PDB file of C-alpha atoms in Angstrom:
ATOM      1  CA  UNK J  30      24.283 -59.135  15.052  1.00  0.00           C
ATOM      2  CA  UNK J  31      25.084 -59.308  18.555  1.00  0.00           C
ATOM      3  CA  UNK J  32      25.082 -56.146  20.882  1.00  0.00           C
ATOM      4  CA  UNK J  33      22.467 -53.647  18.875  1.00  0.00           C
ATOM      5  CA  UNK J  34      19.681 -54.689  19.669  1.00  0.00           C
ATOM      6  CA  UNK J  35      16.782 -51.882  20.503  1.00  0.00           C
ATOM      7  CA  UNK J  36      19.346 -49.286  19.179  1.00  0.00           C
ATOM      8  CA  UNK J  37      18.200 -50.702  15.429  1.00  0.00           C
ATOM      9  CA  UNK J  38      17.092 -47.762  13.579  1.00  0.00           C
ATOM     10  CA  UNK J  39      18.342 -44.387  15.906  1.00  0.00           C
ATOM     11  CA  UNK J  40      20.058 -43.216  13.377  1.00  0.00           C
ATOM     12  CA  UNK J  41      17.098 -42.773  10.912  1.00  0.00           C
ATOM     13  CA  UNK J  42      14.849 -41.340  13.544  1.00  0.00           C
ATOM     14  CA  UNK J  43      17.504 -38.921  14.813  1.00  0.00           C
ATOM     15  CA  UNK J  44      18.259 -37.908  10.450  1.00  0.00           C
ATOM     16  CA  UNK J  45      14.335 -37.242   9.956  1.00  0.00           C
ATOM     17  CA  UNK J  46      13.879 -35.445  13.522  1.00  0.00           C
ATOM     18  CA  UNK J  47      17.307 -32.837  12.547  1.00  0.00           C
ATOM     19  CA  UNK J  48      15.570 -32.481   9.331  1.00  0.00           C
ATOM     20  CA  UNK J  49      12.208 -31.832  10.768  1.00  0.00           C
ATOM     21  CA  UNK J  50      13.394 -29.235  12.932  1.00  0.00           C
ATOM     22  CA  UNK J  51      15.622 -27.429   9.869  1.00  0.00           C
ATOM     23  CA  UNK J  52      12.512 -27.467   7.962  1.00  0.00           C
ATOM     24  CA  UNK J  53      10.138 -25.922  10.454  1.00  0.00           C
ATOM     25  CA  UNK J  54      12.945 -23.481  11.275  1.00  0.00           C
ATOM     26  CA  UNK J  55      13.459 -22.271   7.725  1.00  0.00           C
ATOM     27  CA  UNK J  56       9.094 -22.148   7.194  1.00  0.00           C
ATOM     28  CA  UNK J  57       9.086 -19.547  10.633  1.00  0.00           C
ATOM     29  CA  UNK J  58      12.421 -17.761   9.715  1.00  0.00           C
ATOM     30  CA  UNK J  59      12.026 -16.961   5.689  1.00  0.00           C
ATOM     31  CA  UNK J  60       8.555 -15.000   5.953  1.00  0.00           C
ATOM     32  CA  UNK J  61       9.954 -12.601   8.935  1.00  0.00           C
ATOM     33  CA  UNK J  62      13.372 -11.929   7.453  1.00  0.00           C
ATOM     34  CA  UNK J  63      10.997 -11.292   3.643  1.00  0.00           C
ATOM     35  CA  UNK J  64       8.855  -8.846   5.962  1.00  0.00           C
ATOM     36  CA  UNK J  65      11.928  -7.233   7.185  1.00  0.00           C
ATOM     37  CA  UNK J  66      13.093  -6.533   3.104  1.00  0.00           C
ATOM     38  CA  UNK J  67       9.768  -5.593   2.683  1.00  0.00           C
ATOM     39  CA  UNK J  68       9.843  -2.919   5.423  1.00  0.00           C
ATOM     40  CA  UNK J  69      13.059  -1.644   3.578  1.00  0.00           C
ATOM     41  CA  UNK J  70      11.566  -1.081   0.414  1.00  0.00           C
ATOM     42  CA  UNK J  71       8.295   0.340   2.605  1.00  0.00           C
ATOM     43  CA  UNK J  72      11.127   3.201   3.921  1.00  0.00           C
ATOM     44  CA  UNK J  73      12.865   3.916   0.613  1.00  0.00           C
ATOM     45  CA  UNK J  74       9.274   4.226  -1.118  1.00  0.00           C
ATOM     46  CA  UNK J  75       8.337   6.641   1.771  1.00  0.00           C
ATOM     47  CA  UNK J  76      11.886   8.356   0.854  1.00  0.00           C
ATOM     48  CA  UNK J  77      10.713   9.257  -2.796  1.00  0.00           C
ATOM     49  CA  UNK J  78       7.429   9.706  -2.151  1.00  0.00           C
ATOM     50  CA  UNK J  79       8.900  12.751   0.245  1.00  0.00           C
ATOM     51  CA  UNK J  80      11.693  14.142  -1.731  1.00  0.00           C
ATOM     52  CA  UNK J  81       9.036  13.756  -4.882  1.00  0.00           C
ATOM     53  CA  UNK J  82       6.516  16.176  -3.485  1.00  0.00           C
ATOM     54  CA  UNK J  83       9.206  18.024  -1.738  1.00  0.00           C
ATOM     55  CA  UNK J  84      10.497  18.973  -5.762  1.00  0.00           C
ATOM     56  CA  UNK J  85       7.072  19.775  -6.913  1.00  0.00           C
ATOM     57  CA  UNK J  86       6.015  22.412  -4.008  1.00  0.00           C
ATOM     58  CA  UNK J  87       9.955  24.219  -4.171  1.00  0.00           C
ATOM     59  CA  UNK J  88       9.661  23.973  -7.960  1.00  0.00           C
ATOM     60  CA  UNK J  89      12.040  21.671  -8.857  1.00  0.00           C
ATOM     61  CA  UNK J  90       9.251  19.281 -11.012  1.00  0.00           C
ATOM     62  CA  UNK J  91       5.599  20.473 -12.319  1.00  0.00           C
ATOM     63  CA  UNK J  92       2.970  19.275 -10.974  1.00  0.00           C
ATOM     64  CA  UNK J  93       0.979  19.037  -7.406  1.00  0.00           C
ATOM     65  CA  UNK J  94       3.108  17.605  -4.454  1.00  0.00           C
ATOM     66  CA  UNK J  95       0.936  15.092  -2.985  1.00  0.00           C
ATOM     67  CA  UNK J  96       0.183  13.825  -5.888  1.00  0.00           C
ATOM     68  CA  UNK J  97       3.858  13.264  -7.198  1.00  0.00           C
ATOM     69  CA  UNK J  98       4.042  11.965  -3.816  1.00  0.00           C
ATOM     70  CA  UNK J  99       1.382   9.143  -4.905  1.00  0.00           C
ATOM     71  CA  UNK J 100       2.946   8.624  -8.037  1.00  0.00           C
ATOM     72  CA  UNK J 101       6.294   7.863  -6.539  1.00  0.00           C
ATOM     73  CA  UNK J 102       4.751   5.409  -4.162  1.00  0.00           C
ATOM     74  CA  UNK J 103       3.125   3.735  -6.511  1.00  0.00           C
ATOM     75  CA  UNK J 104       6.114   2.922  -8.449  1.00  0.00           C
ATOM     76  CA  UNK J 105       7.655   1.686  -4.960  1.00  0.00           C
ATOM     77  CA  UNK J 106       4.697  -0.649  -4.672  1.00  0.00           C
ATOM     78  CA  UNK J 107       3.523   1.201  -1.603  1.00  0.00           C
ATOM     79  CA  UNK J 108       0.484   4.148  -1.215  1.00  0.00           C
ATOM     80  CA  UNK J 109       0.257   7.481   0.161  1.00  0.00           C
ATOM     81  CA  UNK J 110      -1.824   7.223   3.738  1.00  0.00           C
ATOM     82  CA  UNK J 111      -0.875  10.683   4.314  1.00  0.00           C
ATOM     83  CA  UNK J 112       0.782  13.788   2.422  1.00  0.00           C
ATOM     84  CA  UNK J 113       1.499  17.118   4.556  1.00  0.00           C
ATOM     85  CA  UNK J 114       3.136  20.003   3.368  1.00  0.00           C
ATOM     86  CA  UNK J 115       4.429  22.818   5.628  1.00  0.00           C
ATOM     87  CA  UNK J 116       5.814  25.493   4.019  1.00  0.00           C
ATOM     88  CA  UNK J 117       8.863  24.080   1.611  1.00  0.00           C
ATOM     89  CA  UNK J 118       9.272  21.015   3.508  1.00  0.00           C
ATOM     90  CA  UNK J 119       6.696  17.300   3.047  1.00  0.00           C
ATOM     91  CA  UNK J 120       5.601  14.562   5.201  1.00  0.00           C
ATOM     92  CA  UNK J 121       4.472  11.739   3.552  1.00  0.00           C
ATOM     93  CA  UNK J 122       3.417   8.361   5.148  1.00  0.00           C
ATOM     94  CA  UNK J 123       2.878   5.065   2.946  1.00  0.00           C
ATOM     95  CA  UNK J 124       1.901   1.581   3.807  1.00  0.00           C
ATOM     96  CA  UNK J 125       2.470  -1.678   1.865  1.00  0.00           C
ATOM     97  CA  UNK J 126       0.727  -5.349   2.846  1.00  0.00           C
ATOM     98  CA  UNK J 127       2.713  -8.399   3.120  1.00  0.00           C
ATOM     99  CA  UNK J 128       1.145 -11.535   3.627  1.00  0.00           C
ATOM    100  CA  UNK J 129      -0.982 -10.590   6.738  1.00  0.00           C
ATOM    101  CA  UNK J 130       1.155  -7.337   7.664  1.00  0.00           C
ATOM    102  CA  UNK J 131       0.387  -3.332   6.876  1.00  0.00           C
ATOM    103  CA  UNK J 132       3.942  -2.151   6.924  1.00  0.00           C
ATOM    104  CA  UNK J 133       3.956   1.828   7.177  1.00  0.00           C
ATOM    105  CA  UNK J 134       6.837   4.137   7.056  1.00  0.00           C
ATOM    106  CA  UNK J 135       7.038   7.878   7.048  1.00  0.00           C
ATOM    107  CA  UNK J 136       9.483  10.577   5.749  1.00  0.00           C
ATOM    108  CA  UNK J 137      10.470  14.458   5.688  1.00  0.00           C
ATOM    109  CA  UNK J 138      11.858  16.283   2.730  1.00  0.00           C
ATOM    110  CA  UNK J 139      12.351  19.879   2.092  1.00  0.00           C
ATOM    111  CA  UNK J 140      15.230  21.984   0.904  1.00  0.00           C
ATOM    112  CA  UNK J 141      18.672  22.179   2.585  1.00  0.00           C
TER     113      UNK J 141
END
C-alpha cells in the first residue's frame, strides 16, 4: 500500500499509550479519593464518640463517658486517642489507619 509507510502501526501505540496513562491515573487517583471517605467516616466516628460520652456524664446513658466514648469508636472502626471532659461538655479525638495513613479527627459535645 502506497503512501503509509513508517506511519504502520501509530494507531496501536497511540491506543496502548491512552490506556497506559488511564490506568496509572485511576491506580494514583482511587487510593486518595478512598482516604478522603475514610477521613469522613474518621469525623462522624469522632461525632459519636463525643455526643456518646457527652450522654453518659449529663445522664442521658449509664455508664462512664470516656469509655462510651471508646465504645462508640470502636463501632466506627476508629479509637479513642484522647477523651476530655469539662464540666457537661466532651472532647474526644480518634484516629483510624488506612493503608499507610493515621487519619485523626476530633469533636465537642455537651448540652445545648
Amino acid at each position: 500500500m502506497a503512501g503509509r509507510g513508517e506511519q504502520d502501526g501509530a494507531g496501536s501505540v497511540l491506543a496502548v499509550g491512552i490506556l497506559g496513562a488511564t490506568l496509572t491515573f485511576t491506580a494514583v487517583l482511587l487510593p486518595l479519593l478512598a482516604a478522603l471517605a475514610m477521613n469522613q467516616s474518621v469525623q462522624n466516628a469522632a461525632d459519636a464518640s463525643a455526643l456518646a460520652a457527652a450522654d453518659t456524664v449529663s445522664g442521658f446513658a449509664a455508664g462512664y463517658p470516656c469509655q462510651a466514648a471508646a465504645e462508640a469508636a470502636r463501632l466506627g472502626g476508629a479509637s479513642v486517642t484522647d477523651c476530655a471532659l469539662d464540666g457537661l461538655i466532651a472532647t474526644v479525638s480518634v484516629q483510624r489507619r488506612f493503608l499507610v495513613f493515621d487519619l485523626a479527627a476530633e469533636a465537642r459535645a455537651g448540652p445545648p
